Tab-separated table of C-alpha atoms and ligand atoms in Angstrom:
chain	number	residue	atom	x	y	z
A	1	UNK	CA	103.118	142.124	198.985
A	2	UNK	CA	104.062	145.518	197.719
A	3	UNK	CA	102.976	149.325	197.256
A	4	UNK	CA	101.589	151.233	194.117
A	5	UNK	CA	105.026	152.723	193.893
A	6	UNK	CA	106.369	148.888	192.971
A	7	UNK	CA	103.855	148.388	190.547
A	8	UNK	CA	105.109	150.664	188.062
A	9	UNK	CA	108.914	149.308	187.869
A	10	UNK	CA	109.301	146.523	185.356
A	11	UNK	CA	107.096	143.682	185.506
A	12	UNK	CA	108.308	140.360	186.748
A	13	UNK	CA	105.319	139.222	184.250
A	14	UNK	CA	104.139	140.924	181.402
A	15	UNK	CA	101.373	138.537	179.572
A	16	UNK	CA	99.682	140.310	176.057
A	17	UNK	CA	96.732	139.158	174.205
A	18	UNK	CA	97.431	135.314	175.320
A	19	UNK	CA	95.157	132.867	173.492
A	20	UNK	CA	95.614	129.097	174.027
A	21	UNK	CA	93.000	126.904	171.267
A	22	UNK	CA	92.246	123.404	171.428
A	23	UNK	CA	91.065	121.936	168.280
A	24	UNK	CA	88.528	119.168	169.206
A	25	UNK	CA	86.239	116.711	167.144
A	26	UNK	CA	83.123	119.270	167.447
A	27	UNK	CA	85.679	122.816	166.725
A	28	UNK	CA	87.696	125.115	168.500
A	29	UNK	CA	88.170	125.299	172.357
A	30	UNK	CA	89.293	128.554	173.036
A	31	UNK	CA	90.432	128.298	176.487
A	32	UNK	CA	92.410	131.487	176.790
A	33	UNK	CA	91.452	134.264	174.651
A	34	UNK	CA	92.585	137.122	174.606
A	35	UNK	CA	94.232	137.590	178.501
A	36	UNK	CA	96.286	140.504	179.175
A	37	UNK	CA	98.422	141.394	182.393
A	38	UNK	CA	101.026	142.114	184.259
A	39	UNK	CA	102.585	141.548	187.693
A	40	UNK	CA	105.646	143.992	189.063
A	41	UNK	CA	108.343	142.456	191.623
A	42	UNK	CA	107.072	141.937	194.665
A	43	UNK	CA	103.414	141.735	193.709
A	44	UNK	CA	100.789	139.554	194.567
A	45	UNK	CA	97.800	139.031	191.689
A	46	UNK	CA	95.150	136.784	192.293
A	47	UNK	CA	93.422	135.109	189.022
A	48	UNK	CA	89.670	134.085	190.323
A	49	UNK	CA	86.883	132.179	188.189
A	50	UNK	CA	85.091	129.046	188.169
A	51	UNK	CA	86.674	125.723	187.292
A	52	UNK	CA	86.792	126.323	183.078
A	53	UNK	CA	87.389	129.694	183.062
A	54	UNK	CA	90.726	128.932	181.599
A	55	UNK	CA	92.528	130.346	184.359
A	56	UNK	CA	94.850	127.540	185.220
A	57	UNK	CA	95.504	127.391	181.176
A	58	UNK	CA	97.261	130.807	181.545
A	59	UNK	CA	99.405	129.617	184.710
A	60	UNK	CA	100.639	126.739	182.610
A	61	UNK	CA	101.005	128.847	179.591
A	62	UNK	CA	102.814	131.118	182.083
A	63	UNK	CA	105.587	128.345	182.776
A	64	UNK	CA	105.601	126.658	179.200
A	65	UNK	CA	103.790	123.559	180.314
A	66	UNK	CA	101.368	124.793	177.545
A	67	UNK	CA	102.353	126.332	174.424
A	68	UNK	CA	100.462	129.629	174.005
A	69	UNK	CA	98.277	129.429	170.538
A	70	UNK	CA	99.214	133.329	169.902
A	71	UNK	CA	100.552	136.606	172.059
A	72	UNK	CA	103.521	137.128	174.770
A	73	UNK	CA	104.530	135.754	177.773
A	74	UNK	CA	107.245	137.923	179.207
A	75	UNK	CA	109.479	137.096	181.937
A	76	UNK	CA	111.526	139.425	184.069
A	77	UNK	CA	112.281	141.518	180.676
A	78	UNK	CA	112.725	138.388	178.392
A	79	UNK	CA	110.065	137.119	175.913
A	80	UNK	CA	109.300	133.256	176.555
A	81	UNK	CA	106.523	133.054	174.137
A	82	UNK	CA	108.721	130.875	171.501
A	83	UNK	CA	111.629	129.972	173.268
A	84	UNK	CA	112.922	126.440	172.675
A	85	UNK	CA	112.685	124.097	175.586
A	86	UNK	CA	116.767	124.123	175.955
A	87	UNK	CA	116.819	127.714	175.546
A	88	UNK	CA	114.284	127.964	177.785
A	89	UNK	CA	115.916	126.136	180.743
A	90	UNK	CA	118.469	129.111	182.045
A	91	UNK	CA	115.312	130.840	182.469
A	92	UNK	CA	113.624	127.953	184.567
A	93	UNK	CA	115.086	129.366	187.751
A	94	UNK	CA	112.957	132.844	187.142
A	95	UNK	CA	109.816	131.155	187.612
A	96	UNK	CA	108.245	128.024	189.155
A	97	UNK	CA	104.764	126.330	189.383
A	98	UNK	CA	102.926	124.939	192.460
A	99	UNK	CA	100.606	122.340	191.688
A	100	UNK	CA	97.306	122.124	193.323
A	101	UNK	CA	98.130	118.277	194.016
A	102	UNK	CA	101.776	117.905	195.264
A	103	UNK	CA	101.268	114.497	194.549
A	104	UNK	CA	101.513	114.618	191.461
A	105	UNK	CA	104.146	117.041	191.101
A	106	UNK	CA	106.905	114.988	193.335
A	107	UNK	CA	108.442	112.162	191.831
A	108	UNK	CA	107.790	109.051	193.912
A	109	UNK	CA	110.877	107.259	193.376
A	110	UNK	CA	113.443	110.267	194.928
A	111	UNK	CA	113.919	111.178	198.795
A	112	UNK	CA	112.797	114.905	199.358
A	113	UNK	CA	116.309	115.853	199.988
A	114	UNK	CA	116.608	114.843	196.082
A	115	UNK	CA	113.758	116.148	195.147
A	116	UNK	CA	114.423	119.782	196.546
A	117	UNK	CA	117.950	119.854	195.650
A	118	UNK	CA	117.431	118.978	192.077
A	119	UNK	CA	116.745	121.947	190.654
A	120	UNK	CA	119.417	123.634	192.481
A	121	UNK	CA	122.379	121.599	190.875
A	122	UNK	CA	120.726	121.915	187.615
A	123	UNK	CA	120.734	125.572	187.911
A	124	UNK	CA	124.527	124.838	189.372
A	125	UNK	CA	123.854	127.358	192.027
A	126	UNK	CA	126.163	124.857	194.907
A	127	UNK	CA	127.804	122.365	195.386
A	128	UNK	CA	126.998	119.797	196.973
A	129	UNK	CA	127.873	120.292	200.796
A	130	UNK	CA	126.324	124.003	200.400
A	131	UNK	CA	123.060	122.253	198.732
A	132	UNK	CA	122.972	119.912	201.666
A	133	UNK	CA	123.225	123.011	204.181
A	134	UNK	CA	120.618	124.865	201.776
A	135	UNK	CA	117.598	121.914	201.684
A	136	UNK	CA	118.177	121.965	205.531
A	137	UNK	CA	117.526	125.243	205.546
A	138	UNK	CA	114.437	125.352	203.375
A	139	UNK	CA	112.835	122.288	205.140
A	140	UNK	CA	113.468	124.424	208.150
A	141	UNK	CA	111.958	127.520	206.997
A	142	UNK	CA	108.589	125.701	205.264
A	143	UNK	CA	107.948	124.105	208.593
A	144	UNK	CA	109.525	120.528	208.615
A	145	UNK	CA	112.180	118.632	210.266
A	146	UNK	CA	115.349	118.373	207.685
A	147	UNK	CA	115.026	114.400	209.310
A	148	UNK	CA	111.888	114.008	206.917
A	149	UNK	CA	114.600	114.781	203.797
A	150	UNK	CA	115.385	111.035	203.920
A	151	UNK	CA	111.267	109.969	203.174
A	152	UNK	CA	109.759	109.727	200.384
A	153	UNK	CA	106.770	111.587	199.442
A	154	UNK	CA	104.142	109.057	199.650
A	155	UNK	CA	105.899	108.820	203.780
A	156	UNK	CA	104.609	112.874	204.266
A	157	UNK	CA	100.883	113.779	204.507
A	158	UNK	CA	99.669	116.157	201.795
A	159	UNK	CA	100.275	119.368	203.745
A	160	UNK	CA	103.853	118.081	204.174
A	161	UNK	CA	104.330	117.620	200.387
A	162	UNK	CA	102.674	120.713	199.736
A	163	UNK	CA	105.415	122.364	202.236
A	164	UNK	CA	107.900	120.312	200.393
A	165	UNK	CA	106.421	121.983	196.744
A	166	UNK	CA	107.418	125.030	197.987
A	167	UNK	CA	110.560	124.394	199.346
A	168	UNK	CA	111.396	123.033	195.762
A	169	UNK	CA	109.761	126.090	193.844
A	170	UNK	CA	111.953	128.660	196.078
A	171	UNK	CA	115.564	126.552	196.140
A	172	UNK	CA	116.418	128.528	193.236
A	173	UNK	CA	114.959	131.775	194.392
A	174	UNK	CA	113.075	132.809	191.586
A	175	UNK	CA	111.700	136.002	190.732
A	176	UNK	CA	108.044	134.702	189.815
A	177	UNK	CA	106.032	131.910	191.193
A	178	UNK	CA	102.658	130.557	190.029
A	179	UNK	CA	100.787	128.928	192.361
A	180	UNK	CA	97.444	126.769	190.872
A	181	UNK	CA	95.349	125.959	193.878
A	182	UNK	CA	97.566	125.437	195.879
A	183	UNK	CA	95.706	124.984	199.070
A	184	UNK	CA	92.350	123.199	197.291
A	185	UNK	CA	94.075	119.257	197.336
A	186	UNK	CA	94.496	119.395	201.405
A	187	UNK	CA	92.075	118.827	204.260
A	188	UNK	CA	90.778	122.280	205.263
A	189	UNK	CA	92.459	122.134	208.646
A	190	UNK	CA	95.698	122.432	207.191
A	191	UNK	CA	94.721	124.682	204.044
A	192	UNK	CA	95.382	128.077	206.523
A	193	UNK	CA	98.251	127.206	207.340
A	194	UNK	CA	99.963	126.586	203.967
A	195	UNK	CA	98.795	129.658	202.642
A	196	UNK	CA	99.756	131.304	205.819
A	197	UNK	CA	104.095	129.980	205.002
A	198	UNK	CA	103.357	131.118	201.276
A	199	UNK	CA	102.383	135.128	202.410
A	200	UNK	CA	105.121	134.742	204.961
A	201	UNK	CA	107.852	133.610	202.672
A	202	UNK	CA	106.533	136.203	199.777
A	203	UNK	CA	106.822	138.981	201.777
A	204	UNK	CA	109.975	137.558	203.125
A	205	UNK	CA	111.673	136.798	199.834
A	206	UNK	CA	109.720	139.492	197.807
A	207	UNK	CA	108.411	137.184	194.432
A	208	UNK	CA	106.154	137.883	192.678
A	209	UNK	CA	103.238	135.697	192.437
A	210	UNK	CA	100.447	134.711	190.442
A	211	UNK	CA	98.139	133.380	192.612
A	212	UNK	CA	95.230	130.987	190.973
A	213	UNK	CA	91.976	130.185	192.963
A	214	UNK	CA	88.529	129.560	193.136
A	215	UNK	CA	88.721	130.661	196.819
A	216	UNK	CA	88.139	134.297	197.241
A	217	UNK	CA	88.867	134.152	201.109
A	218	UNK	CA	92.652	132.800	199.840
A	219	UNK	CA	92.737	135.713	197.077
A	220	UNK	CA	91.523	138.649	199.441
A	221	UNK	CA	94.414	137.753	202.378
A	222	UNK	CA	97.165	137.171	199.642
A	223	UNK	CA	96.618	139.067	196.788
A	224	UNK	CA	97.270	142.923	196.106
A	225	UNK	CA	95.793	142.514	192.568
A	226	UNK	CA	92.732	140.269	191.419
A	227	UNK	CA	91.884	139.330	187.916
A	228	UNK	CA	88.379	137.987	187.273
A	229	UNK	CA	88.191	135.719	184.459
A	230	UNK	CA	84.918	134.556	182.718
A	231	UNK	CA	84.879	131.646	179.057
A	232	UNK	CA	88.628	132.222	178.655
A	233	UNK	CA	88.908	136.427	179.058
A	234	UNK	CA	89.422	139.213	181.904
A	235	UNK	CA	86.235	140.442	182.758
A	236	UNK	CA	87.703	142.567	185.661
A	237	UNK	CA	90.830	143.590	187.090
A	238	UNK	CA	91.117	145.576	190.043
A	239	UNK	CA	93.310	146.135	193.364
A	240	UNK	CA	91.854	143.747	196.035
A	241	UNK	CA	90.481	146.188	198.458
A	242	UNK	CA	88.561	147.799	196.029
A	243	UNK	CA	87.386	144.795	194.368
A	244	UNK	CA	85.578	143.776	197.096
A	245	UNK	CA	84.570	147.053	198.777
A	246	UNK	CA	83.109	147.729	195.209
A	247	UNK	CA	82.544	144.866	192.721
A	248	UNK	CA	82.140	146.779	189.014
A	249	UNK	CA	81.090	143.920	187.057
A	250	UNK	CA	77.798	142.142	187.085
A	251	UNK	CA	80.020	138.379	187.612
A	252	UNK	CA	81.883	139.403	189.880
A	253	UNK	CA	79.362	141.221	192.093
A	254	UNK	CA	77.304	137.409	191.967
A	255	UNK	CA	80.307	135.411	193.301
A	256	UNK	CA	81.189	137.459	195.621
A	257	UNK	CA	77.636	137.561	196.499
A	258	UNK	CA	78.139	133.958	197.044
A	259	UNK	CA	81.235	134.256	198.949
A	260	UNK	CA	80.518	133.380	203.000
A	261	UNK	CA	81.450	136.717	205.170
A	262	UNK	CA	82.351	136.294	208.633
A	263	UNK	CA	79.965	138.953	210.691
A	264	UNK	CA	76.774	137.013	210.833
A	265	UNK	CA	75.127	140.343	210.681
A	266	UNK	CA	76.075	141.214	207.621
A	267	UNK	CA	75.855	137.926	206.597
A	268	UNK	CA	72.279	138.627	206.645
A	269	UNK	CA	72.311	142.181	205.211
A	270	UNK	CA	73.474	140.771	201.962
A	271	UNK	CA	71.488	139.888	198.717
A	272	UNK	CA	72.920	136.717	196.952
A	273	UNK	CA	72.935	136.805	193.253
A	274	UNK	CA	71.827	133.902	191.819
A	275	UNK	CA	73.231	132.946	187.713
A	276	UNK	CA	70.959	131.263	185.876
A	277	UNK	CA	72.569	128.098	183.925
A	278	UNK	CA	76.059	126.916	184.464
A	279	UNK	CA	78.971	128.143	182.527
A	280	UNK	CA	78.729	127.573	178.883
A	281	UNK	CA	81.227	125.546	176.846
A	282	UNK	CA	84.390	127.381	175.616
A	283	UNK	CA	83.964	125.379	172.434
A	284	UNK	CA	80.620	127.190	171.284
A	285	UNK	CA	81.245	130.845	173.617
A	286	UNK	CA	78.001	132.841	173.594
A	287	UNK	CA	78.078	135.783	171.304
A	288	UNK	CA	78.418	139.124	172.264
A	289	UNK	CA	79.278	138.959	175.882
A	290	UNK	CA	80.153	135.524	176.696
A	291	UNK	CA	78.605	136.440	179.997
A	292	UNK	CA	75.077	137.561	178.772
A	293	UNK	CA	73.537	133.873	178.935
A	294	UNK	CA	73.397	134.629	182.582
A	295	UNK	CA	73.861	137.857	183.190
A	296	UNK	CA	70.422	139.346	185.685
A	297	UNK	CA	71.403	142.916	183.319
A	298	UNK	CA	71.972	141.810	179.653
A	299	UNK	CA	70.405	144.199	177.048
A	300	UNK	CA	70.254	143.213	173.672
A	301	UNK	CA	73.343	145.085	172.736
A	302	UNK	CA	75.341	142.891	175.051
A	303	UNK	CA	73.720	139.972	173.198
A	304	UNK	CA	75.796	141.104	169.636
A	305	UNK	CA	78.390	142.958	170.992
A	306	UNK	CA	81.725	142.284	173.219
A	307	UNK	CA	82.224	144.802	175.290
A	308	UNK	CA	86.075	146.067	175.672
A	309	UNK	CA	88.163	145.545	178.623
A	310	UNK	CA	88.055	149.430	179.263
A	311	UNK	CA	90.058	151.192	182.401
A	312	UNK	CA	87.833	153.077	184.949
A	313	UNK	CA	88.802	155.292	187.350
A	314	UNK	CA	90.228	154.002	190.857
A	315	UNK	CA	88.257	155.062	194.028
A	316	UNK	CA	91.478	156.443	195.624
A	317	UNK	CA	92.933	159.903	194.059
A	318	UNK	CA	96.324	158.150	192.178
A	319	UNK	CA	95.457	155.052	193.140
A	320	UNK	CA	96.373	151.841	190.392
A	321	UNK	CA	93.342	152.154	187.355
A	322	UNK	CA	90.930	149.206	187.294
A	323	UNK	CA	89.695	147.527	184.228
A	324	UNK	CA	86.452	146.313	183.653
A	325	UNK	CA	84.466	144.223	180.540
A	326	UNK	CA	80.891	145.283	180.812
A	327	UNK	CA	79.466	147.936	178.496
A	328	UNK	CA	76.730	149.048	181.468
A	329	UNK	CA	79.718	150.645	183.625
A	330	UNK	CA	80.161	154.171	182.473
A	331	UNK	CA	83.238	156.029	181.848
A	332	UNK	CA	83.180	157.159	185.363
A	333	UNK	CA	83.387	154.187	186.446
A	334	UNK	CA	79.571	153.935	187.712
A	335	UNK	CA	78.441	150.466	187.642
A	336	UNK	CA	74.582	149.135	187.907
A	337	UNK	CA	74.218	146.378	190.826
A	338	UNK	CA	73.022	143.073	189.866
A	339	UNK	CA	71.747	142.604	193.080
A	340	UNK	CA	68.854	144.771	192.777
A	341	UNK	CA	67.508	143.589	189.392
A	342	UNK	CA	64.729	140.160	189.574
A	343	UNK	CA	66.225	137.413	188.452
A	344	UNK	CA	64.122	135.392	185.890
A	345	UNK	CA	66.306	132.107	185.576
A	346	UNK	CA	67.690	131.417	188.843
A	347	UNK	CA	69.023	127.949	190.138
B	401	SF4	FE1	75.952	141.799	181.606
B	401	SF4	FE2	75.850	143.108	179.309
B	401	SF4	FE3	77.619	143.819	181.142
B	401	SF4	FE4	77.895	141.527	179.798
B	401	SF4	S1	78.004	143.588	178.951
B	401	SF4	S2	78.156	141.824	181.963
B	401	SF4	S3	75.772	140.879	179.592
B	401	SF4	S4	75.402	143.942	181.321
């Protein structure tokens, strides 16, 4: 994790505008639109929303398993955005995915010791004695015996091949890795633990990370950064601490309203915010802001008009500016509670 000093050298990822559109039968799906940020060396940034925000659209736009419809994806200083897949593959090393399900993402037919040191001979970054020494040594430092890099991955259990995932994603030490749920496939007793090695090894190895999750437990430990997205766009971006000491927008004030705390007392204290409806279809967005169809505040303006992704004030003197979509928070960075407003359409 880093400092606000680190924030402000150049960005391992710099992502403008991005828009990714599906066309469909019934129109346009537009997944992505319009998603804008960055991530300096060394820093964690958590991208939050519900399953069809489009979040996990910009991690694979992000690594080119999806070709971005329109804006920039820029790596470590070089823009990706229309790169040809053979030009493209130098640049592989700078940034790697982890899948939610590892297994998926491991070929079945190679031994793990293949599977890891793949990507290092492609990159050509040892021979072969010095990648047998270096797949030891990862195995080693993700937690397993280098006697499992003779298995397959169908002989490990899925916290093993998640371990293995990572191994893979760091054998060519890049300078960016995305990581898409990468706890949410295993049983919750070994979920901790996994995203216990990946904070370890980030601050060991100092990558930067886009970290995507529904789990705002996972996001609070890891990330120094969180991005809220809502129907395909930022609705709030903010650094961690203060985005849960002081939630701006009215969507992300109801989930983490909804988010467990551990204190039973204030457990108790709190007021959940329940949306009415479930989240609409990115092929038909509401007008206005997309989040109005449930929103507990929406006025009629919010009903015609989007409201800008405008930067407010931090709560610390200096501290990194926080962004926010809603056209209810004032310049000052004063933002109504949702809490304290009835709700009309509950679930
Ligand atoms: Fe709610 Fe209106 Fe703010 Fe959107 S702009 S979050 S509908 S108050």
């Amino acid at each position: 994790m880093t400092g606000p000093d680190d924030v402000h050298a150049t960005p391992v990822l710099d992502v403008r505008d991005l828009r990714r559109h599906f066309a469909s039968p019934t129109g346009t799906v537009r997944a992505v639109d319009g998603v804008s940020l960055t991530i300096g060396p060394g820093e964690v940034v958590g991208l939050v929303g519900e399953s069809g925000s489009g979040k996990s659209t910009v991690g694979r736009c992000v690594v080119r398993l999806d070709e971005p419809t329109d804006g920039r994806v820029v790596i470590d200083g070089t823009d990706v955005t229309t790169l040809s897949a053979r030009a493209m593959r130098p640049l592989r090393r700078n940034v790697h995915l982890v899948f939610q399900d590892p297994s998926s993402s491991l070929n079945p037919r190679m031994t793990i010791r293949q599977i890891i040191t793949e990507p290092i001979r492609l990159h050509r970054l040892a021979g072969r004695a010095e990648a047998a020494r270096r797949v030891d040594e990862l195995l080693r430092r993700v937690g397993l015996r280098p006697e499992l890099a003779d298995r397959k991955p169908h002989q490990l259990s899925g916290g093993q091949r998640q371990r293995v995932s990572i191994a893979r994603a760091l054998a060519v030490e890049p300078v960016l890795l995305v990581a898409d749920e990468p706890t949410s496939a295993l049983d919750v007793s070994v979920q901790a633990s996994v995203l216990n090695l990946l904070a370890d090894l980030q601050r060991e190895r100092g990558f930067g990370c886009l970290f995507i999750t529904h789990d705002l437990a996972a996001v609070e430990y890891l990330a120094d950064r969180i991005a809220v997205m809502y129907l395909g766009r930022i609705v709030e971006q903010a650094p961690a601490a203060e985005l849960f000491a002081d939630p701006k927008h009215p969507y992300t004030q109801a989930l983490l309203s909804a988010a467990p705390v551990p204190d039973p007392e204030e457990q108790r204290g709190r007021t959940r915010i329940l949306l009415g409806g479930d989240l609409p279809s990115p092929l038909d967005p509401p007008p206005g802001c997309h989040f109005h169809t449930r929103c507990p505040l929406a006025t009629d303006r919010c009903r015609t008009e989007a409201p800008e992704l405008r930067t407010v004030p931090s709560a610390e003197d200096g501290g990194v500016p926080r962004q926010v979509a809603c056209h209810l928070v004032a310049e000052d960075g004063t933002a109504p509670d949702a809490a304290h407003v009835p709700v009309t359409a509950g679930v």
